[in-house]
Amino acid sequence: MERNKFQKNASKELVWLVFFALVCCSVGKNLHAQEGSVGLELYGWKTSVAVSAAQKALVPKGAFNEEKFAQSLKAAVAKLAPLAADLNAHASRSHFNDWLKFKLAVALVKKLWKGQDAQSFAAAALVRAMGYNADLVLMNKRLYLAVQLSRKIYFGAIFTQESGEIFGIYDVECGEFLKKLPSPSLEFFDATQTFGAHAAALNLDIEGFPTLPEKIASRKIKWTFQQKPYTLELALNKNLVDYLEGFPQMEVDWYFNRPLTSAVKAQVVEPLQAIIRKNKWTGRDAVNFLLQFCLDGFKYKDDAKTTRGEHCNFVEETLLSDYCDCEDRAVLLSAMVQGVLGYDVVGLQLPNHISAAVHLNHEPPSAEPAQAQQRYDVDGRVFLSCDPSLMNSEIGDVNPLFKNMAPERIIRVEKVKFAR
């Protein structure tokens, strides 16, 4: 999507003064009056935290300006610090990453406060108290949470500070990033000078997986190779797959280099390796076997024709999905070729299409004429086209639309890592 340009309005209007005071009063009034335990649930994971009546934001006094906002936020952060420490401790025990900690904070805010504006202010304070950089923006007389991100997200409303910090605009009430800015301009209230530049951005890289309760989803994957049928039976944790499905969308190249779960290693990678070893396949035969696994085992449907719309899958999502698009298949095939065979592979970005290409490690050149295969030179090595969206294809085949066409971009694929 086209990135919206950030415009900071230097004026502080009277409307905003009154508006903010009402928001902060709402925060104080809507918080549960009595101390008690509040239950939280996230992707099947459950916990509870103690919340006191004193843990509320302060109402700003007198004329409001950005300094007043920062002071009010600072006071709220101080009061919420014990609660934030409790949330961080619960989250760390289950190996939650920054994104899940953020989701946990939002879940608590939505239980304690009502209304978009009160929730946005409370979320900014709680997320700040948990150690992350969060501020507020005002658009169309509504408050939204602005949270600093470690990288740009796809299909999300973001803006970039002159100093390079990336902020995503989050609708706390709806529980998602805005898809686009509802207004071409926004008023950004930045508390960094008051707090100091010590708060962290939400790290949106995935290096491991959270510990979530098991909720098993089963599926059979069937395919045929060399006129023989094969079947894999999967039993994956649906809670974990739901978490991955709800992760902010990134550029497609990011998905080629995410770790795989130990369950995928045990239920997919190792069984495929066993079949290949039993049949003594190497090189082309081994790659074609994995290509057929992707072609036969997963139904193709363009994202534009689904109710979800444009969405790039993690490998775990594709394994349980009813349908997948070209980029999902390319990510899956790349992970299988690298994880099962250890062969070098790259992703290919072509016009409105994502594919892959494989380097046949240690295999002598094919006797086939060079013009019969689609080859790509990458760092002086030959990679052969391997398109998991081209039905009835083998390694070296290419969609006629892309014959002899240089890719718009070559996506480097690292060695597959497996995480808990």
Coordinates of C-alpha atoms in Angstrom, one line a residue:
M1 CA 0.0 0.0 0.0
E2 CA 1.1 3.6 -0.4
R3 CA 2.6 4.9 2.8
N4 CA 0.8 7.9 4.2
K5 CA 3.0 11.0 4.8
F6 CA 3.3 12.2 8.4
Q7 CA 2.3 15.7 9.0
K8 CA 2.6 17.2 12.5
N9 CA 0.2 20.0 13.5
A10 CA 2.1 22.5 15.7
S11 CA -1.1 24.2 16.9
K12 CA -2.9 23.0 20.0
E13 CA -6.5 23.9 19.6
L14 CA -9.0 24.5 22.4
V15 CA -11.1 21.6 21.1
W16 CA -8.2 19.3 21.7
L17 CA -7.8 20.7 25.2
V18 CA -11.4 19.9 26.2
F19 CA -11.3 16.6 24.4
F20 CA -8.2 15.4 26.1
A21 CA -9.5 16.4 29.6
L22 CA -12.7 14.4 28.9
V23 CA -10.6 11.4 27.8
C24 CA -8.5 11.4 31.0
C25 CA -11.6 11.9 33.2
S26 CA -13.1 8.9 31.4
V27 CA -10.0 6.9 32.2
G28 CA -10.4 7.6 35.9
K29 CA -14.2 6.9 36.0
N30 CA -14.2 3.8 33.9
L31 CA -11.5 1.9 35.8
H32 CA -12.9 -0.8 38.1
A33 CA -13.3 0.9 41.5
Q34 CA -12.4 -2.1 43.7
E35 CA -9.1 -3.9 43.8
G36 CA -9.5 -7.4 42.4
S37 CA -8.2 -10.1 40.0
V38 CA -8.8 -9.6 36.3
G39 CA -8.6 -12.7 34.1
L40 CA -6.9 -12.6 30.7
E41 CA -6.9 -15.0 27.7
L42 CA -4.8 -14.9 24.6
Y43 CA -4.8 -17.8 22.1
G44 CA -5.9 -20.3 24.7
W45 CA -3.3 -19.0 27.2
K46 CA -4.9 -17.8 30.5
T47 CA -3.7 -15.8 33.5
S48 CA -4.9 -13.3 36.0
V49 CA -3.5 -10.1 37.4
A50 CA -4.4 -8.0 40.5
V51 CA -5.6 -4.5 39.7
S52 CA -6.1 -1.7 42.3
A53 CA -8.4 1.3 42.2
A54 CA -5.3 3.5 42.5
Q55 CA -3.9 2.4 39.2
K56 CA -5.6 5.1 37.1
A57 CA -4.4 7.9 34.9
L58 CA -4.2 11.5 36.3
V59 CA -6.5 14.2 34.9
P60 CA -4.4 17.1 33.5
K61 CA -5.0 20.5 35.3
G62 CA -5.1 23.9 33.6
A63 CA -4.3 24.7 30.0
F64 CA -3.3 21.6 27.9
N65 CA -0.3 21.4 25.7
E66 CA 2.1 18.7 24.7
E67 CA 4.0 19.1 27.9
K68 CA 0.8 18.6 29.9
F69 CA 0.2 15.4 27.9
A70 CA 3.6 14.1 28.7
Q71 CA 3.3 14.9 32.4
S72 CA -0.1 13.2 32.6
L73 CA 1.2 10.1 30.8
K74 CA 4.3 10.0 33.0
A75 CA 2.1 10.0 36.1
A76 CA -0.1 7.2 34.7
V77 CA 3.0 5.2 33.8
A78 CA 4.3 5.4 37.4
K79 CA 0.9 4.2 38.8
L80 CA 0.7 1.3 36.3
A81 CA 4.4 0.2 36.7
P82 CA 3.6 -2.6 39.2
L83 CA 0.8 -3.9 36.9
A84 CA 3.2 -3.7 33.9
A85 CA 5.8 -5.7 35.8
D86 CA 3.3 -8.3 36.6
L87 CA 2.3 -8.6 33.0
N88 CA 5.9 -8.8 31.8
A89 CA 6.6 -11.6 34.3
H90 CA 3.6 -13.7 33.2
A91 CA 4.5 -13.2 29.6
S92 CA 8.2 -14.0 30.0
R93 CA 7.4 -17.3 31.7
S94 CA 5.5 -18.4 28.5
H95 CA 8.2 -17.0 26.2
F96 CA 6.0 -14.2 24.8
N97 CA 7.7 -12.0 22.3
D98 CA 7.2 -8.2 22.1
W99 CA 4.1 -8.5 19.9
L100 CA 2.3 -10.9 22.3
K101 CA 3.2 -8.7 25.3
F102 CA 1.7 -5.8 23.5
K103 CA -1.5 -7.9 22.7
L104 CA -1.6 -8.8 26.4
A105 CA -1.5 -5.1 27.4
V106 CA -4.3 -4.3 24.9
A107 CA -6.4 -7.2 26.2
L108 CA -6.2 -5.9 29.8
V109 CA -6.9 -2.3 28.8
K110 CA -10.1 -3.4 26.9
K111 CA -11.3 -5.2 30.1
L112 CA -10.7 -2.2 32.4
W113 CA -11.7 0.8 30.3
K114 CA -14.5 1.6 27.8
G115 CA -14.3 3.7 24.7
Q116 CA -11.7 4.3 22.1
D117 CA -10.3 7.5 23.6
A118 CA -9.9 6.3 27.2
Q119 CA -8.5 2.9 26.0
S120 CA -5.9 4.7 23.8
F121 CA -4.6 6.8 26.6
A122 CA -4.6 3.9 29.1
A123 CA -2.8 1.6 26.5
A124 CA -0.2 4.2 25.8
A125 CA 0.5 4.4 29.6
L126 CA 0.6 0.7 30.1
V127 CA 2.7 -0.1 27.1
R128 CA 5.1 2.6 28.2
A129 CA 5.2 1.1 31.7
M130 CA 6.1 -2.3 30.1
G131 CA 9.1 -0.7 28.5
Y132 CA 7.9 0.2 24.9
N133 CA 7.7 3.5 23.2
A134 CA 4.0 4.5 22.8
D135 CA 2.4 7.9 22.3
L136 CA -0.9 9.2 21.0
V137 CA -2.2 10.7 17.8
L138 CA -5.4 12.7 17.2
M139 CA -7.3 12.3 14.0
N140 CA -10.8 13.3 13.3
K141 CA -11.3 14.2 17.0
R142 CA -10.4 10.6 18.0
L143 CA -7.4 9.3 19.9
Y144 CA -5.3 6.4 18.5
L145 CA -2.4 4.6 20.0
A146 CA 0.9 5.2 18.2
V147 CA 3.4 2.4 19.0
Q148 CA 7.0 2.4 17.8
L149 CA 7.9 -0.6 15.6
S150 CA 11.2 -2.2 14.7
R151 CA 10.2 -2.5 11.0
K152 CA 7.5 -1.4 8.6
I153 CA 4.3 -3.4 8.4
Y154 CA 2.4 -4.1 5.2
F155 CA -1.2 -3.0 4.9
G156 CA -0.9 -0.9 8.0
A157 CA -1.0 2.9 8.7
I158 CA 2.4 4.0 9.7
F159 CA 4.4 7.2 9.8
T160 CA 8.2 7.8 10.2
Q161 CA 9.8 10.4 12.3
E162 CA 12.5 12.6 10.9
S163 CA 14.9 10.7 13.1
G164 CA 13.8 7.4 11.5
E165 CA 11.5 5.9 14.2
I166 CA 8.6 4.0 12.7
F167 CA 5.2 4.2 14.4
G168 CA 2.2 2.1 13.7
I169 CA -1.3 3.6 14.4
Y170 CA -3.3 1.1 16.4
D171 CA -7.1 1.1 17.0
V172 CA -7.3 -0.3 20.6
E173 CA -11.1 -0.6 20.5
C174 CA -11.0 -2.7 17.3
G175 CA -7.8 -4.5 18.3
E176 CA -5.8 -3.9 15.0
F177 CA -3.6 -1.5 13.2
L178 CA -5.5 0.9 11.0
K179 CA -5.2 -0.1 7.3
K180 CA -4.9 3.5 6.3
L181 CA -5.0 7.0 7.8
P182 CA -8.6 8.3 8.1
S183 CA -7.2 11.8 7.7
P184 CA -4.3 13.1 5.6
S185 CA -3.0 14.9 8.6
L186 CA -2.6 13.9 12.2
E187 CA -1.5 15.6 15.5
F188 CA 1.2 13.6 17.2
F189 CA 1.8 14.0 20.9
D190 CA 5.3 12.7 21.7
A191 CA 6.4 12.1 25.3
T192 CA 10.0 11.1 24.4
Q193 CA 11.6 14.2 25.7
T194 CA 9.9 13.7 29.1
F195 CA 10.7 10.0 29.3
G196 CA 14.0 10.1 27.6
A197 CA 14.9 7.9 24.6
H198 CA 15.0 4.7 26.6
A199 CA 11.8 3.0 25.6
A200 CA 12.1 0.2 23.0
A201 CA 10.4 -0.4 19.7
L202 CA 8.2 -3.5 19.5
N203 CA 10.5 -6.1 18.0
L204 CA 8.6 -7.6 15.1
D205 CA 11.1 -10.3 14.2
I206 CA 10.2 -13.9 15.1
E207 CA 13.1 -16.0 16.4
G208 CA 11.1 -18.4 18.5
F209 CA 7.6 -19.4 19.5
P210 CA 5.5 -18.8 22.6
T211 CA 4.4 -21.6 24.8
L212 CA 0.6 -21.8 24.2
P213 CA -1.9 -24.5 25.3
E214 CA -2.3 -27.3 22.8
K215 CA -5.4 -27.2 20.7
I216 CA -4.9 -29.9 18.1
A217 CA -6.0 -29.4 14.5
S218 CA -5.6 -32.4 12.2
R219 CA -5.1 -32.5 8.4
K220 CA -4.1 -35.1 5.8
I221 CA -1.9 -34.0 2.9
K222 CA -2.1 -36.2 -0.1
W223 CA 0.0 -36.1 -3.3
T224 CA 1.2 -38.4 -6.1
F225 CA 4.8 -38.7 -7.4
Q226 CA 5.9 -41.1 -10.1
Q227 CA 2.5 -42.6 -10.1
K228 CA 2.6 -43.5 -6.4
P229 CA 0.3 -41.9 -3.8
Y230 CA 1.7 -40.4 -0.6
T231 CA 0.0 -39.1 2.6
L232 CA 1.2 -37.1 5.5
E233 CA -1.0 -36.8 8.6
L234 CA -0.6 -33.6 10.6
A235 CA -1.7 -32.7 14.1
L236 CA -0.6 -29.1 14.8
N237 CA -1.4 -26.6 17.6
K238 CA -4.2 -24.4 16.3
N239 CA -3.6 -21.8 19.0
L240 CA -0.1 -21.3 17.7
V241 CA -1.3 -21.1 14.1
D242 CA -3.9 -18.6 15.1
Y243 CA -1.2 -16.5 16.7
L244 CA 0.8 -16.6 13.5
E245 CA -2.2 -15.7 11.4
G246 CA -2.8 -12.6 13.6
F247 CA 0.7 -11.4 13.4
P248 CA 1.2 -8.1 11.6
Q249 CA 1.7 -8.6 7.9
M250 CA 5.2 -8.0 6.6
E251 CA 6.8 -7.7 3.1
V252 CA 6.9 -11.1 1.4
D253 CA 10.7 -11.6 1.6
W254 CA 10.4 -11.6 5.4
Y255 CA 8.4 -14.9 5.4
F256 CA 11.2 -16.8 3.5
N257 CA 13.5 -16.6 6.5
R258 CA 11.3 -17.3 9.5
P259 CA 12.1 -20.3 11.7
L260 CA 9.9 -23.5 11.7
T261 CA 8.4 -25.1 14.7
S262 CA 9.7 -28.4 16.1
A263 CA 6.3 -29.9 15.3
V264 CA 6.8 -29.1 11.6
K265 CA 10.2 -30.6 11.8
A266 CA 8.9 -33.8 13.3
Q267 CA 5.7 -34.2 11.3
V268 CA 6.7 -32.8 7.9
V269 CA 10.4 -32.4 7.4
E270 CA 11.6 -35.6 8.9
P271 CA 8.9 -37.8 7.2
L272 CA 9.7 -36.3 3.8
Q273 CA 13.4 -36.9 4.4
A274 CA 12.6 -40.6 5.3
I275 CA 10.6 -41.1 2.0
I276 CA 13.4 -39.5 -0.1
R277 CA 16.1 -41.7 1.6
K278 CA 14.1 -44.8 1.2
N279 CA 13.7 -44.2 -2.6
K280 CA 17.4 -43.0 -2.9
W281 CA 16.3 -39.8 -4.6
T282 CA 18.8 -37.0 -5.1
G283 CA 19.0 -33.8 -7.1
R284 CA 16.2 -33.4 -9.6
D285 CA 14.1 -36.3 -8.4
A286 CA 14.2 -35.2 -4.8
V287 CA 13.3 -31.6 -5.7
N288 CA 10.5 -32.7 -8.0
F289 CA 9.1 -34.9 -5.2
L290 CA 8.9 -31.8 -2.9
L291 CA 7.5 -29.7 -5.8
Q292 CA 4.7 -32.2 -6.3
F293 CA 4.0 -32.2 -2.5
C294 CA 3.3 -28.5 -2.8
L295 CA 1.4 -28.7 -6.1
D296 CA -0.9 -31.6 -5.2
G297 CA -1.2 -31.2 -1.4
F298 CA -2.5 -27.6 -1.3
K299 CA -5.4 -26.0 -3.2
Y300 CA -4.6 -22.7 -4.9
K301 CA -6.8 -19.7 -4.6
D302 CA -5.8 -16.1 -5.2
D303 CA -6.0 -14.0 -2.0
A304 CA -8.2 -11.5 -3.8
K305 CA -10.9 -14.1 -4.0
T306 CA -10.9 -15.0 -0.3
T307 CA -12.8 -13.3 2.5
R308 CA -9.5 -12.5 4.3
G309 CA -8.0 -10.7 1.4
E310 CA -4.3 -10.2 0.8
H311 CA -2.3 -12.2 3.3
C312 CA 1.1 -13.9 3.3
N313 CA 1.2 -17.2 5.3
F314 CA 3.8 -18.6 7.6
V315 CA 4.6 -22.2 6.7
E316 CA 2.5 -23.4 9.7
E317 CA -0.5 -21.5 8.4
T318 CA -0.2 -23.0 4.9
L319 CA 0.0 -26.5 6.3
L320 CA -3.5 -26.1 7.9
S321 CA -5.1 -23.7 5.4
D322 CA -7.8 -24.7 3.0
Y323 CA -6.3 -22.5 0.2
C324 CA -3.0 -20.8 -0.5
D325 CA -1.6 -18.2 -2.9
C326 CA 1.6 -18.1 -5.0
E327 CA 3.7 -16.5 -2.2
D328 CA 2.5 -19.1 0.4
R329 CA 3.5 -21.9 -1.9
A330 CA 6.9 -20.4 -2.7
V331 CA 7.6 -19.9 1.0
L332 CA 6.6 -23.5 1.7
L333 CA 8.6 -25.0 -1.1
S334 CA 11.7 -23.0 -0.2
A335 CA 11.4 -24.1 3.4
M336 CA 11.0 -27.8 2.3
V337 CA 13.9 -27.7 -0.2
Q338 CA 16.2 -26.1 2.3
G339 CA 15.0 -28.0 5.4
V340 CA 14.6 -31.5 3.8
L341 CA 17.5 -31.5 1.3
G342 CA 19.7 -28.7 2.4
Y343 CA 19.9 -27.3 -1.1
D344 CA 20.3 -23.6 -1.7
V345 CA 17.1 -21.8 -2.8
V346 CA 16.1 -18.3 -3.6
G347 CA 12.7 -16.6 -3.9
L348 CA 11.8 -14.8 -7.1
Q349 CA 9.7 -11.7 -7.3
L350 CA 8.1 -11.5 -10.7
P351 CA 5.3 -9.2 -12.0
N352 CA 2.3 -10.0 -9.7
H353 CA 3.9 -13.4 -8.9
I354 CA 6.2 -15.0 -6.4
S355 CA 8.1 -18.1 -7.3
A356 CA 11.4 -19.9 -6.3
A357 CA 14.5 -21.3 -7.9
V358 CA 16.8 -24.1 -6.7
H359 CA 20.6 -24.7 -7.0
L360 CA 21.2 -28.4 -7.4
N361 CA 24.1 -28.8 -5.0
H362 CA 26.9 -31.1 -6.1
E363 CA 24.9 -32.3 -9.2
P364 CA 26.5 -32.1 -12.6
P365 CA 24.9 -29.9 -15.2
S366 CA 21.8 -31.4 -16.9
A367 CA 22.1 -32.9 -20.4
E368 CA 19.0 -31.0 -21.4
P369 CA 19.6 -28.0 -23.7
A370 CA 20.0 -24.8 -21.7
Q371 CA 17.1 -23.2 -23.5
A372 CA 14.8 -25.9 -22.3
Q373 CA 15.2 -24.7 -18.7
Q374 CA 14.7 -21.4 -17.0
R375 CA 18.0 -20.5 -15.3
Y376 CA 18.9 -17.7 -13.0
D377 CA 22.5 -16.6 -12.3
V378 CA 22.9 -15.8 -8.6
D379 CA 26.4 -15.0 -7.4
G380 CA 27.9 -17.0 -10.3
R381 CA 25.8 -20.1 -9.6
V382 CA 23.0 -21.5 -11.6
F383 CA 19.5 -21.7 -10.0
L384 CA 16.7 -23.5 -11.8
S385 CA 13.1 -22.3 -11.8
C386 CA 10.9 -24.2 -9.4
D387 CA 7.4 -22.8 -9.5
P388 CA 5.0 -24.4 -7.0
S389 CA 2.0 -22.6 -8.6
L390 CA 2.7 -24.0 -12.1
M391 CA 0.6 -27.2 -12.4
N392 CA 2.2 -30.3 -13.8
S393 CA 5.7 -28.7 -13.7
E394 CA 9.1 -29.9 -12.8
I395 CA 12.3 -28.1 -11.8
G396 CA 13.5 -26.0 -14.7
D397 CA 10.0 -25.3 -16.0
V398 CA 8.6 -21.7 -16.0
N399 CA 5.3 -20.1 -16.7
P400 CA 5.4 -18.9 -20.3
L401 CA 4.6 -15.4 -19.1
F402 CA 8.0 -15.2 -17.4
K403 CA 10.1 -17.1 -19.9
N404 CA 13.6 -15.5 -20.2
M405 CA 12.4 -12.7 -17.9
A406 CA 14.8 -11.4 -15.2
P407 CA 13.1 -11.3 -11.8
E408 CA 12.3 -7.9 -10.3
R409 CA 14.0 -9.1 -7.2
I410 CA 15.9 -12.1 -5.9
I411 CA 15.0 -13.0 -2.3
R412 CA 17.9 -14.6 -0.4
V413 CA 16.8 -17.6 1.7
E414 CA 18.9 -18.5 4.7
K415 CA 19.4 -22.0 6.2
V416 CA 16.2 -23.1 7.8
K417 CA 16.2 -22.9 11.6
F418 CA 13.9 -24.9 13.9
A419 CA 12.7 -23.3 17.1
R420 CA 10.8 -24.6 20.1

